[in-house]
Every structure is written in structure tokens, then in C-alpha cells.
GROMACS .gro file of C-alpha atoms in nm:
model
  458
    1MET     CA    1   0.000   0.000   0.000
    2ALA     CA    2   0.126   0.313  -0.015
    3ARG     CA    3   0.199   0.630   0.089
    4THR     CA    4   0.294   0.967   0.057
    5THR     CA    5   0.526   1.173   0.228
    6GLU     CA    6   0.838   1.346   0.275
    7ASP     CA    7   0.987   1.440  -0.038
    8GLY     CA    8   0.835   1.208  -0.241
    9THR     CA    9   0.567   0.975  -0.235
   10GLY     CA   10   0.258   1.005  -0.126
   11ARG     CA   11   0.129   1.113   0.179
   12ILE     CA   12   0.208   1.224   0.508
   13PRO     CA   13   0.423   1.513   0.609
   14ALA     CA   14   0.524   1.816   0.395
   15PRO     CA   15   0.809   2.058   0.286
   16ASP     CA   16   0.942   2.365   0.081
   17GLY     CA   17   1.148   2.539  -0.219
   18THR     CA   18   1.224   2.862  -0.450
   19ALA     CA   19   1.120   3.093  -0.729
   20ALA     CA   20   0.899   2.970  -0.989
   21PRO     CA   21   0.944   3.165  -1.285
   22ALA     CA   22   0.787   3.030  -1.582
   23GLU     CA   23   0.462   2.889  -1.469
   24ALA     CA   24   0.146   3.057  -1.570
   25THR     CA   25   0.081   3.103  -1.217
   26PRO     CA   26   0.108   3.322  -0.930
   27GLU     CA   27   0.407   3.157  -0.806
   28ALA     CA   28   0.590   3.169  -0.506
   29PRO     CA   29   0.682   3.483  -0.344
   30ALA     CA   30   0.402   3.698  -0.248
   31ALA     CA   31   0.314   3.917  -0.532
   32PRO     CA   32   0.219   4.270  -0.521
   33GLN     CA   33  -0.127   4.301  -0.384
   34ARG     CA   34  -0.391   4.463  -0.588
   35GLU     CA   35  -0.617   4.739  -0.481
   36PRO     CA   36  -0.921   4.605  -0.303
   37SER     CA   37  -1.149   4.735  -0.573
   38GLN     CA   38  -0.964   4.536  -0.838
   39ARG     CA   39  -0.948   4.205  -0.660
   40GLY     CA   40  -1.130   3.893  -0.755
   41LEU     CA   41  -1.344   3.924  -1.059
   42SER     CA   42  -1.705   3.875  -0.987
   43ARG     CA   43  -1.896   3.680  -1.247
   44ARG     CA   44  -2.198   3.885  -1.150
   45ARG     CA   45  -2.008   4.204  -1.230
   46LEU     CA   46  -1.892   4.070  -1.558
   47LEU     CA   47  -2.232   3.946  -1.656
   48GLY     CA   48  -2.378   4.279  -1.568
   49ALA     CA   49  -2.119   4.451  -1.781
   50SER     CA   50  -2.182   4.202  -2.057
   51ALA     CA   51  -2.553   4.274  -2.057
   52ALA     CA   52  -2.485   4.643  -2.085
   53GLY     CA   53  -2.248   4.571  -2.371
   54LEU     CA   54  -2.515   4.391  -2.563
   55ALA     CA   55  -2.708   4.712  -2.562
   56GLY     CA   56  -2.414   4.926  -2.657
   57LEU     CA   57  -2.037   4.895  -2.646
   58GLY     CA   58  -1.932   4.970  -2.295
   59ALA     CA   59  -1.937   4.617  -2.168
   60ALA     CA   60  -1.647   4.492  -2.369
   61ALA     CA   61  -1.432   4.775  -2.251
   62ALA     CA   62  -1.528   4.728  -1.890
   63GLY     CA   63  -1.480   4.352  -1.902
   64GLY     CA   64  -1.152   4.392  -2.086
   65TYR     CA   65  -1.018   4.619  -1.818
   66VAL     CA   66  -1.099   4.382  -1.540
   67VAL     CA   67  -0.964   4.079  -1.717
   68ALA     CA   68  -0.647   4.254  -1.817
   69ASP     CA   69  -0.595   4.350  -1.458
   70ALA     CA   70  -0.645   3.996  -1.343
   71ARG     CA   71  -0.392   3.864  -1.590
   72SER     CA   72  -0.113   4.108  -1.560
   73GLY     CA   73  -0.048   4.165  -1.205
   74ALA     CA   74  -0.211   3.877  -1.099
   75ARG     CA   75  -0.004   3.706  -0.852
   76SER     CA   76  -0.230   3.554  -0.607
   77SER     CA   77  -0.083   3.524  -0.268
   78GLY     CA   78  -0.251   3.338   0.010
   79SER     CA   79  -0.393   3.664   0.137
   80ASP     CA   80  -0.570   3.733  -0.191
   81ALA     CA   81  -0.773   3.417  -0.220
   82ALA     CA   82  -1.029   3.574  -0.452
   83ALA     CA   83  -0.775   3.680  -0.717
   84ALA     CA   84  -0.719   3.535  -1.062
   85VAL     CA   85  -0.417   3.325  -1.161
   86PRO     CA   86  -0.271   3.395  -1.509
   87PHE     CA   87  -0.370   3.122  -1.754
   88TYR     CA   88  -0.095   3.163  -2.014
   89GLY     CA   89   0.270   3.084  -1.955
   90VAL     CA   90   0.563   2.856  -2.028
   91HIS     CA   91   0.430   2.599  -1.782
   92GLN     CA   92   0.069   2.518  -1.697
   93ALA     CA   93  -0.074   2.684  -1.391
   94GLY     CA   94  -0.170   2.454  -1.107
   95ILE     CA   95   0.167   2.281  -1.071
   96VAL     CA   96   0.396   2.513  -0.876
   97THR     CA   97   0.112   2.757  -0.815
   98PRO     CA   98   0.072   2.793  -0.437
   99ALA     CA   99  -0.165   2.508  -0.354
  100GLN     CA  100  -0.525   2.620  -0.313
  101ASP     CA  101  -0.758   2.482  -0.048
  102ARG     CA  102  -0.994   2.279  -0.268
  103LEU     CA  103  -0.973   2.030  -0.552
  104HIS     CA  104  -1.198   1.874  -0.812
  105PHE     CA  105  -1.006   1.621  -1.018
  106VAL     CA  106  -1.171   1.447  -1.312
  107SER     CA  107  -1.060   1.175  -1.552
  108PHE     CA  108  -1.227   1.142  -1.894
  109ASP     CA  109  -1.261   0.868  -2.152
  110ILE     CA  110  -1.249   0.996  -2.510
  111THR     CA  111  -1.560   0.865  -2.685
  112THR     CA  112  -1.497   1.005  -3.030
  113THR     CA  113  -1.259   0.837  -3.271
  114SER     CA  114  -1.207   1.154  -3.472
  115ARG     CA  115  -0.878   1.334  -3.419
  116ALA     CA  116  -1.036   1.655  -3.553
  117ASP     CA  117  -1.316   1.631  -3.297
  118LEU     CA  118  -1.063   1.577  -3.019
  119VAL     CA  119  -0.867   1.884  -3.123
  120ASP     CA  120  -1.190   2.085  -3.139
  121VAL     CA  121  -1.268   1.987  -2.780
  122LEU     CA  122  -0.920   2.092  -2.667
  123ARG     CA  123  -0.960   2.427  -2.841
  124GLU     CA  124  -1.301   2.489  -2.686
  125TRP     CA  125  -1.181   2.378  -2.344
  126THR     CA  126  -0.889   2.618  -2.368
  127LYS     CA  127  -1.116   2.913  -2.442
  128ALA     CA  128  -1.347   2.823  -2.154
  129ALA     CA  129  -1.055   2.761  -1.918
  130GLU     CA  130  -0.905   3.100  -1.996
  131ARG     CA  131  -1.235   3.268  -1.918
  132MET     CA  132  -1.319   3.074  -1.603
  133THR     CA  133  -0.973   3.116  -1.449
  134ALA     CA  134  -1.019   3.491  -1.499
  135GLY     CA  135  -1.346   3.476  -1.307
  136GLU     CA  136  -1.567   3.493  -1.614
  137ALA     CA  137  -1.847   3.269  -1.734
  138ALA     CA  138  -1.750   2.968  -1.948
  139GLY     CA  139  -1.899   3.118  -2.265
  140ASP     CA  140  -1.951   3.466  -2.407
  141THR     CA  141  -2.318   3.491  -2.315
  142GLY     CA  142  -2.282   3.322  -1.981
  143ALA     CA  143  -2.567   3.173  -1.785
  144VAL     CA  144  -2.840   3.425  -1.855
  145ASP     CA  145  -2.759   3.648  -2.154
  146GLY     CA  146  -2.795   3.400  -2.438
  147PRO     CA  147  -3.102   3.317  -2.647
  148ILE     CA  148  -3.386   3.200  -2.427
  149GLU     CA  149  -3.455   2.913  -2.666
  150ALA     CA  150  -3.105   2.765  -2.625
  151PRO     CA  151  -2.921   2.607  -2.334
  152PRO     CA  152  -2.702   2.867  -2.157
  153GLU     CA  153  -2.327   2.881  -2.227
  154ASP     CA  154  -2.257   2.858  -1.855
  155THR     CA  155  -2.425   2.649  -1.589
  156GLY     CA  156  -2.457   2.945  -1.353
  157GLU     CA  157  -2.362   2.813  -1.009
  158ALA     CA  158  -2.056   3.041  -0.994
  159LEU     CA  159  -2.248   3.361  -1.070
  160GLY     CA  160  -2.131   3.628  -0.829
  161LEU     CA  161  -1.826   3.433  -0.718
  162PRO     CA  162  -1.470   3.564  -0.776
  163ALA     CA  163  -1.197   3.378  -0.961
  164SER     CA  164  -1.084   3.225  -0.630
  165GLN     CA  165  -0.736   3.151  -0.773
  166LEU     CA  166  -0.885   2.883  -0.995
  167THR     CA  167  -0.629   2.688  -1.195
  168LEU     CA  168  -0.707   2.422  -1.455
  169THR     CA  169  -0.433   2.177  -1.549
  170ILE     CA  170  -0.472   1.915  -1.822
  171GLY     CA  171  -0.300   1.579  -1.861
  172PHE     CA  172  -0.298   1.308  -2.130
  173GLY     CA  173  -0.315   0.944  -2.024
  174PRO     CA  174  -0.124   0.655  -2.189
  175THR     CA  175  -0.443   0.528  -2.356
  176MET     CA  176  -0.476   0.848  -2.560
  177PHE     CA  177  -0.167   0.735  -2.750
  178ASP     CA  178  -0.327   0.422  -2.893
  179ARG     CA  179  -0.424   0.387  -3.260
  180ARG     CA  180  -0.735   0.605  -3.253
  181PHE     CA  181  -0.572   0.943  -3.309
  182GLY     CA  182  -0.242   0.860  -3.479
  183LEU     CA  183  -0.042   0.955  -3.169
  184ALA     CA  184   0.130   0.624  -3.090
  185ALA     CA  185   0.468   0.738  -3.220
  186ARG     CA  186   0.451   1.051  -3.008
  187ARG     CA  187   0.393   0.879  -2.673
  188PRO     CA  188   0.664   1.003  -2.439
  189PRO     CA  189   0.901   0.732  -2.311
  190ALA     CA  190   0.838   0.859  -1.956
  191LEU     CA  191   0.461   0.805  -1.987
  192VAL     CA  192   0.478   0.443  -1.883
  193ASP     CA  193   0.198   0.233  -1.743
  194LEU     CA  194   0.252   0.219  -1.369
  195PRO     CA  195   0.351  -0.129  -1.248
  196ALA     CA  196   0.156  -0.322  -0.985
  197PHE     CA  197   0.292  -0.244  -0.640
  198PRO     CA  198   0.270  -0.483  -0.342
  199GLY     CA  199  -0.051  -0.417  -0.151
  200ASP     CA  200  -0.233  -0.236  -0.431
  201ALA     CA  201  -0.608  -0.295  -0.436
  202LEU     CA  202  -0.693  -0.083  -0.735
  203ASP     CA  203  -1.050  -0.028  -0.845
  204PRO     CA  204  -1.068   0.003  -1.227
  205ALA     CA  205  -1.360   0.243  -1.186
  206ARG     CA  206  -1.127   0.482  -1.001
  207SER     CA  207  -0.820   0.435  -1.219
  208GLY     CA  208  -0.681   0.537  -1.558
  209GLY     CA  209  -0.834   0.768  -1.816
  210ASP     CA  210  -0.751   0.923  -2.155
  211LEU     CA  211  -0.757   1.281  -2.026
  212ALA     CA  212  -0.753   1.445  -1.686
  213ILE     CA  213  -0.834   1.791  -1.555
  214GLN     CA  214  -0.711   1.911  -1.217
  215ALA     CA  215  -0.921   2.204  -1.094
  216CYS     CA  216  -0.790   2.380  -0.784
  217ALA     CA  217  -0.949   2.686  -0.620
  218HIS     CA  218  -1.010   2.841  -0.282
  219ASP     CA  219  -1.386   2.807  -0.332
  220PRO     CA  220  -1.507   2.449  -0.392
  221GLN     CA  221  -1.802   2.571  -0.596
  222VAL     CA  222  -1.570   2.748  -0.838
  223ALA     CA  223  -1.369   2.428  -0.892
  224VAL     CA  224  -1.680   2.216  -0.939
  225HIS     CA  225  -1.829   2.475  -1.175
  226ALA     CA  226  -1.517   2.461  -1.394
  227VAL     CA  227  -1.516   2.082  -1.423
  228ARG     CA  228  -1.889   2.069  -1.485
  229ASN     CA  229  -1.866   2.318  -1.770
  230LEU     CA  230  -1.572   2.143  -1.933
  231ALA     CA  231  -1.767   1.815  -1.919
  232ARG     CA  232  -2.068   1.995  -2.070
  233ILE     CA  233  -1.861   2.142  -2.352
  234GLY     CA  234  -1.701   1.806  -2.428
  235PHE     CA  235  -2.030   1.614  -2.435
  236GLY     CA  236  -2.038   1.374  -2.729
  237ALA     CA  237  -1.658   1.355  -2.752
  238VAL     CA  238  -1.557   1.276  -2.393
  239ALA     CA  239  -1.729   1.119  -2.092
  240VAL     CA  240  -1.639   1.136  -1.725
  241ARG     CA  241  -1.465   0.816  -1.615
  242TRP     CA  242  -1.416   0.906  -1.247
  243SER     CA  243  -1.366   1.214  -1.035
  244GLN     CA  244  -1.246   1.308  -0.688
  245LEU     CA  245  -1.319   1.601  -0.461
  246GLY     CA  246  -1.054   1.710  -0.214
  247PHE     CA  247  -1.019   1.952   0.075
  248GLY     CA  248  -0.738   2.067   0.302
  249ARG     CA  249  -0.431   2.062   0.079
  250THR     CA  250  -0.173   1.816   0.209
  251SER     CA  251   0.131   1.987   0.068
  252SER     CA  252   0.274   2.335   0.035
  253THR     CA  253   0.424   2.430  -0.300
  254SER     CA  254   0.569   2.764  -0.191
  255ARG     CA  255   0.777   2.878   0.102
  256ASP     CA  256   0.506   3.132   0.173
  257GLN     CA  257   0.277   2.849   0.279
  258ALA     CA  258   0.276   2.662   0.608
  259THR     CA  259   0.309   2.286   0.602
  260PRO     CA  260  -0.043   2.137   0.627
  261ARG     CA  261  -0.153   1.816   0.798
  262ASN     CA  262  -0.303   1.498   0.663
  263LEU     CA  263  -0.587   1.298   0.820
  264PHE     CA  264  -0.337   1.110   1.041
  265GLY     CA  265  -0.274   1.446   1.205
  266PHE     CA  266   0.088   1.477   1.091
  267LYS     CA  267   0.248   1.754   0.887
  268ASP     CA  268   0.265   1.635   0.531
  269GLY     CA  269   0.531   1.704   0.270
  270THR     CA  270   0.780   1.899   0.475
  271ARG     CA  271   1.049   1.841   0.214
  272ASN     CA  272   0.827   1.896  -0.088
  273LEU     CA  273   0.972   2.073  -0.394
  274LYS     CA  274   0.881   2.441  -0.383
  275ALA     CA  275   0.813   2.702  -0.646
  276GLU     CA  276   1.122   2.889  -0.529
  277ASP     CA  277   1.357   2.593  -0.595
  278SER     CA  278   1.435   2.697  -0.953
  279ALA     CA  279   1.733   2.470  -1.011
  280LEU     CA  280   1.564   2.170  -0.852
  281LEU     CA  281   1.249   2.227  -1.057
  282GLU     CA  282   1.451   2.213  -1.377
  283GLU     CA  283   1.620   1.896  -1.258
  284GLN     CA  284   1.324   1.715  -1.101
  285LEU     CA  285   0.998   1.863  -1.233
  286TRP     CA  286   1.001   1.997  -1.589
  287ALA     CA  287   1.044   1.776  -1.895
  288ALA     CA  288   1.329   1.884  -2.122
  289PRO     CA  289   1.359   1.872  -2.504
  290GLY     CA  290   1.614   1.593  -2.478
  291ASP     CA  291   1.393   1.367  -2.268
  292GLY     CA  292   1.257   1.181  -2.571
  293ALA     CA  293   0.940   1.382  -2.645
  294PRO     CA  294   1.025   1.737  -2.757
  295TRP     CA  295   0.656   1.835  -2.755
  296MET     CA  296   0.657   1.783  -2.376
  297ALA     CA  297   0.937   2.035  -2.309
  298GLY     CA  298   0.820   2.253  -2.024
  299GLY     CA  299   0.555   2.001  -1.924
  300SER     CA  300   0.554   1.750  -1.639
  301TYR     CA  301   0.421   1.404  -1.550
  302LEU     CA  302   0.145   1.358  -1.297
  303VAL     CA  303   0.083   1.048  -1.086
  304ALA     CA  304  -0.255   1.033  -0.911
  305ARG     CA  305  -0.321   0.775  -0.637
  306ARG     CA  306  -0.635   0.743  -0.422
  307MET     CA  307  -0.514   0.622  -0.085
  308ARG     CA  308  -0.769   0.498   0.164
  309MET     CA  309  -0.657   0.558   0.523
  310HIS     CA  310  -0.768   0.320   0.796
  311ILE     CA  311  -0.817   0.608   1.031
  312GLU     CA  312  -1.019   0.411   1.287
  313THR     CA  313  -0.723   0.177   1.338
  314TRP     CA  314  -0.480   0.468   1.341
  315ASP     CA  315  -0.683   0.648   1.607
  316ARG     CA  316  -0.630   0.352   1.844
  317THR     CA  317  -0.255   0.353   1.791
  318PRO     CA  318  -0.034   0.501   2.069
  319LEU     CA  319   0.131   0.835   1.998
  320SER     CA  320   0.476   0.684   2.040
  321GLU     CA  321   0.402   0.426   1.771
  322GLN     CA  322   0.253   0.686   1.537
  323GLN     CA  323   0.566   0.898   1.569
  324ALA     CA  324   0.790   0.597   1.515
  325ILE     CA  325   0.603   0.509   1.195
  326PHE     CA  326   0.657   0.857   1.061
  327GLY     CA  327   0.997   0.927   1.214
  328ARG     CA  328   0.866   1.269   1.314
  329PHE     CA  329   0.712   1.429   1.620
  330LYS     CA  330   0.341   1.482   1.572
  331GLY     CA  331   0.327   1.832   1.715
  332THR     CA  332   0.604   2.021   1.539
  333GLY     CA  333   0.688   1.775   1.264
  334ALA     CA  334   1.053   1.773   1.372
  335PRO     CA  335   1.249   1.452   1.301
  336THR     CA  336   1.255   1.219   1.601
  337THR     CA  337   1.635   1.248   1.588
  338SER     CA  338   1.604   1.614   1.688
  339VAL     CA  339   1.695   1.711   2.042
  340ASP     CA  340   1.333   1.736   2.151
  341ALA     CA  341   0.979   1.743   2.022
  342ASP     CA  342   0.974   2.124   2.005
  343ASP     CA  343   1.248   2.145   1.743
  344ASN     CA  344   1.201   2.260   1.385
  345GLU     CA  345   1.025   2.044   1.128
  346PHE     CA  346   1.295   2.136   0.875
  347ASP     CA  347   1.579   1.994   1.085
  348ASP     CA  348   1.791   1.746   0.895
  349PHE     CA  349   1.735   1.378   0.958
  350GLU     CA  350   2.017   1.206   1.145
  351PHE     CA  351   1.952   0.856   1.023
  352ASP     CA  352   2.269   0.725   1.186
  353THR     CA  353   2.155   0.820   1.537
  354VAL     CA  354   2.100   0.514   1.754
  355THR     CA  355   1.942   0.446   2.087
  356GLY     CA  356   2.123   0.318   2.397
  357ALA     CA  357   2.043  -0.028   2.271
  358SER     CA  358   2.218   0.052   1.944
  359GLU     CA  359   1.888   0.055   1.754
  360PRO     CA  360   1.832   0.334   1.500
  361VAL     CA  361   1.614   0.612   1.642
  362ILE     CA  362   1.438   0.629   1.308
  363ALA     CA  363   1.365   0.269   1.222
  364MET     CA  364   1.482   0.118   0.898
  365ASP     CA  365   1.118   0.075   0.794
  366ALA     CA  366   0.999   0.422   0.904
  367HIS     CA  367   0.813   0.615   0.641
  368THR     CA  368   1.041   0.916   0.630
  369ARG     CA  369   1.356   0.707   0.598
  370LEU     CA  370   1.220   0.505   0.307
  371ALA     CA  371   1.081   0.811   0.126
  372HIS     CA  372   1.389   1.029   0.177
  373PRO     CA  373   1.586   1.128  -0.138
  374ASP     CA  374   1.898   0.975   0.014
  375GLN     CA  375   1.726   0.635  -0.002
  376ASN     CA  376   1.603   0.690  -0.358
  377ALA     CA  377   1.903   0.807  -0.562
  378GLY     CA  378   1.811   1.171  -0.496
  379ALA     CA  379   1.464   1.142  -0.652
  380ARG     CA  380   1.210   1.403  -0.540
  381LEU     CA  381   0.850   1.490  -0.623
  382LEU     CA  382   0.634   1.799  -0.625
  383ARG     CA  383   0.322   1.693  -0.439
  384ARG     CA  384  -0.016   1.868  -0.448
  385GLY     CA  385  -0.239   1.616  -0.274
  386TYR     CA  386  -0.566   1.670  -0.085
  387ASN     CA  387  -0.757   1.503   0.195
  388PHE     CA  388  -1.089   1.342   0.112
  389VAL     CA  389  -1.386   1.200   0.301
  390ASP     CA  390  -1.639   1.031   0.074
  391GLY     CA  391  -1.903   0.920   0.323
  392SER     CA  392  -1.878   0.580   0.491
  393ASP     CA  393  -1.822   0.225   0.374
  394GLY     CA  394  -2.130   0.069   0.534
  395LEU     CA  395  -1.918  -0.099   0.804
  396GLY     CA  396  -1.908   0.195   1.040
  397ARG     CA  397  -1.588   0.336   0.894
  398LEU     CA  398  -1.526   0.660   0.709
  399ASP     CA  399  -1.421   0.630   0.347
  400ALA     CA  400  -1.140   0.877   0.401
  401GLY     CA  401  -0.783   0.928   0.299
  402LEU     CA  402  -0.540   1.110   0.078
  403PHE     CA  403  -0.577   1.185  -0.290
  404PHE     CA  404  -0.209   1.186  -0.373
  405LEU     CA  405  -0.100   1.400  -0.667
  406ALA     CA  406   0.269   1.422  -0.757
  407TYR     CA  407   0.438   1.598  -1.048
  408GLN     CA  408   0.779   1.498  -1.173
  409ARG     CA  409   1.010   1.493  -1.472
  410ASP     CA  410   1.013   1.115  -1.518
  411PRO     CA  411   0.800   0.864  -1.322
  412ARG     CA  412   1.043   0.585  -1.413
  413LYS     CA  413   1.313   0.753  -1.207
  414GLN     CA  414   1.101   0.915  -0.940
  415PHE     CA  415   0.757   0.790  -0.835
  416ILE     CA  416   0.803   0.427  -0.936
  417PRO     CA  417   1.127   0.354  -0.746
  418ILE     CA  418   1.011   0.555  -0.443
  419GLN     CA  419   0.679   0.373  -0.430
  420ARG     CA  420   0.847   0.035  -0.474
  421ASN     CA  421   1.062   0.115  -0.174
  422LEU     CA  422   0.762   0.215   0.034
  423ALA     CA  423   0.529  -0.062  -0.080
  424ARG     CA  424   0.789  -0.321   0.012
  425SER     CA  425   0.880  -0.218   0.363
  426ASP     CA  426   0.693   0.083   0.506
  427THR     CA  427   0.528   0.013   0.841
  428MET     CA  428   0.263   0.265   0.745
  429ASN     CA  429   0.125   0.015   0.495
  430GLU     CA  430  -0.079  -0.132   0.778
  431TYR     CA  431  -0.284   0.187   0.784
  432VAL     CA  432  -0.321   0.279   0.416
  433LYS     CA  433  -0.433   0.110   0.097
  434HIS     CA  434  -0.404   0.236  -0.260
  435VAL     CA  435  -0.740   0.194  -0.434
  436GLY     CA  436  -0.703   0.418  -0.740
  437SER     CA  437  -0.416   0.498  -0.975
  438ALA     CA  438  -0.344   0.694  -1.292
  439VAL     CA  439  -0.060   0.866  -1.474
  440PHE     CA  440  -0.077   1.157  -1.718
  441ALA     CA  441   0.157   1.363  -1.936
  442CYS     CA  442   0.082   1.730  -1.870
  443PRO     CA  443   0.191   1.937  -2.170
  444PRO     CA  444   0.366   2.274  -2.140
  445GLY     CA  445   0.172   2.592  -2.084
  446VAL     CA  446  -0.041   2.762  -2.348
  447ARG     CA  447   0.068   3.068  -2.540
  448LYS     CA  448  -0.182   3.333  -2.652
  449GLY     CA  449  -0.364   3.199  -2.955
  450GLY     CA  450  -0.270   2.839  -2.877
  451TYR     CA  451  -0.462   2.558  -2.712
  452TRP     CA  452  -0.405   2.280  -2.462
  453GLY     CA  453  -0.180   2.019  -2.623
  454ASP     CA  454  -0.107   2.212  -2.943
  455THR     CA  455   0.259   2.108  -2.929
  456LEU     CA  456   0.140   1.746  -2.957
  457PHE     CA  457  -0.108   1.788  -3.241
  458THR     CA  458   0.082   2.033  -3.463
   0.00000   0.00000   0.00000
């Protein structure tokens, strides 16, 4: 089963890093704050302006001003949760963008066999994504300004809500590179099918997919609205295969963010890659032209794992045992090799430290030891996972856990070896089980006038 954690894999604690230049995102360091009157675009405002524009010309100008403001300055810091995140850039937004509070992740099957139809969907999705991430309706006439005889161009549940730092990130699954669309020769070598790991109990209904969209926002309704409208636009060409809602980010992707906690109550991802870690991002996160798929240069590979946590069992486990499993103190997150429990979570691990009985303080099968880069040839991940609680399982237990999301340059050298290490020996496996799995190639960011995946199809 599986995990998460530390620098790499899936799940438990959390970390930090440096400047994130090229992403179409608000990136790391706190950006200049906008005037209160210019913050967060309200769909209601825009629709109102749009209605006025239909009667004259003022609307376009008004809307254009607001959108331009959202795009240019646009760095959304944690204190500006209503702001817009720039859509265009060298890298897709939603990867090193400071992790938002809510997630709606969706995997699609492509139901058309026409390459032209697939490209049309990607073009239309790109237009809608640009608008929605700016806080606008999905289509020009929105939810209420179109012809009364036709279905609206927006479903309407986000009317009056600001952009909420919405980011939309697309990924292409291995199955999209079969014979249907003539893409087999362009499948990246790094986009491998994930192997079976010891302890996996994968549900096919929660695994795989031809396409995936990761929607992150500070308002859950904004994220759900975005996914719903993309599914609506793609009707007839794509169909939802599975989706996952998430809350309470379990990683920080910028040094401006505090390390969050997972449902085991521990800080998660203390040593995560950060937006500010420019050199490390080039080495560990972004695909390069020489990696075997030039169209992926500036993109990244996403591994998604749904990890069920046996929280009822965990809650009956003594604190000392919980801390031994993690190799960290529960309160501060400091390594258990630190002087005391009040030390800093970012203290270095002293894996050679032993007890009076000559036993390692951090056990050989502790989660943090097994996930540490030193145990995995230096491999690291950029994690953006979320907690989830999807009701109960009918046996008096919560269906709860971690939806693990990890970006990397090459899963063959990063996620796969780390997860093999964890699945084989981690004592935390008694408390977690992987029940869903998928991998996607996330293309580079979109330039003005382009569309999602245009480097693949052109």
C-alpha cells in the first residue's frame, strides 16, 4: 500500500522550495497586492457589464479592463484568495502555483474516434478555461444572456463568485496514445503504465483515463463549476470516467505556505519541492527537449493515487508508535532524531543516530527514511495532494484518505522507485491502501492563440 510523504511519495508530512518563474501562475513569493477594488473578478459584475455591452459597447471595454488587470499583475498570494491566476505561460498553472484549499479532479474517456473532434474539444476547453480562471463565465453569453430558446453557455452556479485563484491543469493518459488518433509514435518514453505495487487494491472504476483535468481553487463551488462546464462542452466527444473532490491541501508548493496536515494528524510534505527551488524544478519537475518527447518540453508528468486511510485503526494507535512510523514528532513535525519534540520540522534527519540499545532512532522501515531522497538516488517529487472523506463504507468506517498528486520529470526515475521502496517495507502500509491509480503527461503551458496540447497535435 502506499503512501505519501516526505519528499516524495505520497502522503504524510510536507516541505518547501524557490522561485517559480515560468509557470502561468502566481508563483511563489508573495506578489504585489492589488487594490481592493480590483481584486477577484465577480462573475456577476462581468455578466452585468456584458448585458450592458449587448445594448451598446461599454461592456467589452469594462470587461476587458478587469480581465487585463487579473492577468497582468495577478499574482495571487494566500492573502488574496479571490484573485485570478494567469492562464498563459511557459508551464501550466496549477503545478507550482501555491496550492489552493480545494480540488476537483476528473478523468475522462475519449468517446470520439475523430482526431479533428478531439482537437476541437481541446480548443473549446482552452477558451473556456481562460475565461473561467479569470473569473468569467464559461462562454460569451454566460448563464443568462444567451437566447432564451437555447441552453445557456454557462451552468450558472458560480455567478457572483470571484476567480478564487482557480487553476485548470490538463494531462494526457497513456491510452490516448493508442491507434485512434495517430499519436502512438509521439507517446513520451516517460509516460509508462505504472507497475503493480505490493498491496495495491486498485478499483478500475477509479483508475486510468484518456484525459484528466485538475481544478484547484479556494472556493469548492468554483472548482466544481469549472469541471462541470468542461464536461458539458465536451459532451459527445468525452465522458467522465471518475472524479475526486478534495479539501485541506496536504502539501505546500511555496515557502510562503505553512506545512499542512493529513488525516493522520501529521504535517505532510515537509520536504516537498517548492516554487522557489528553480534549479531543482529544472532537474526534477520539468520535462526537457532531450527527454525523448520534444513536444513535452516545459511540461511535467502527474501520478494520481487514491489512498484509503484506515483512520479508525490509526486512532487507536499510541502516539509513540505513530511517531515511530513517521519518524517525526506529531506536534512540530521535527524529526525524532532532533533534540526534543519542540524542534524545527525542517531539521535534517540524522539517520545514523542510535538508541542506547544501538537501535536506529528512526527505524529502517519508518516512512520518512524510506521516502527520503537519500534512499532513492536523490529522486524528489512535487506533491499537491488533498484530503478526502467520501461518506462511509457501510461498516461503520469513514471512506477517508489522501488523494495523492505528484508531479515529476520522469515517473520511471522518481515515483516508481520511491513507491516500490515504500510498498515493500513501510510500516505505514498497515494503515493505508491504494485503491485508485493513474498517470498523465501534462503538456507545457499555453501561449496566446494556442490551445491545450497544441505542441502534440501540430
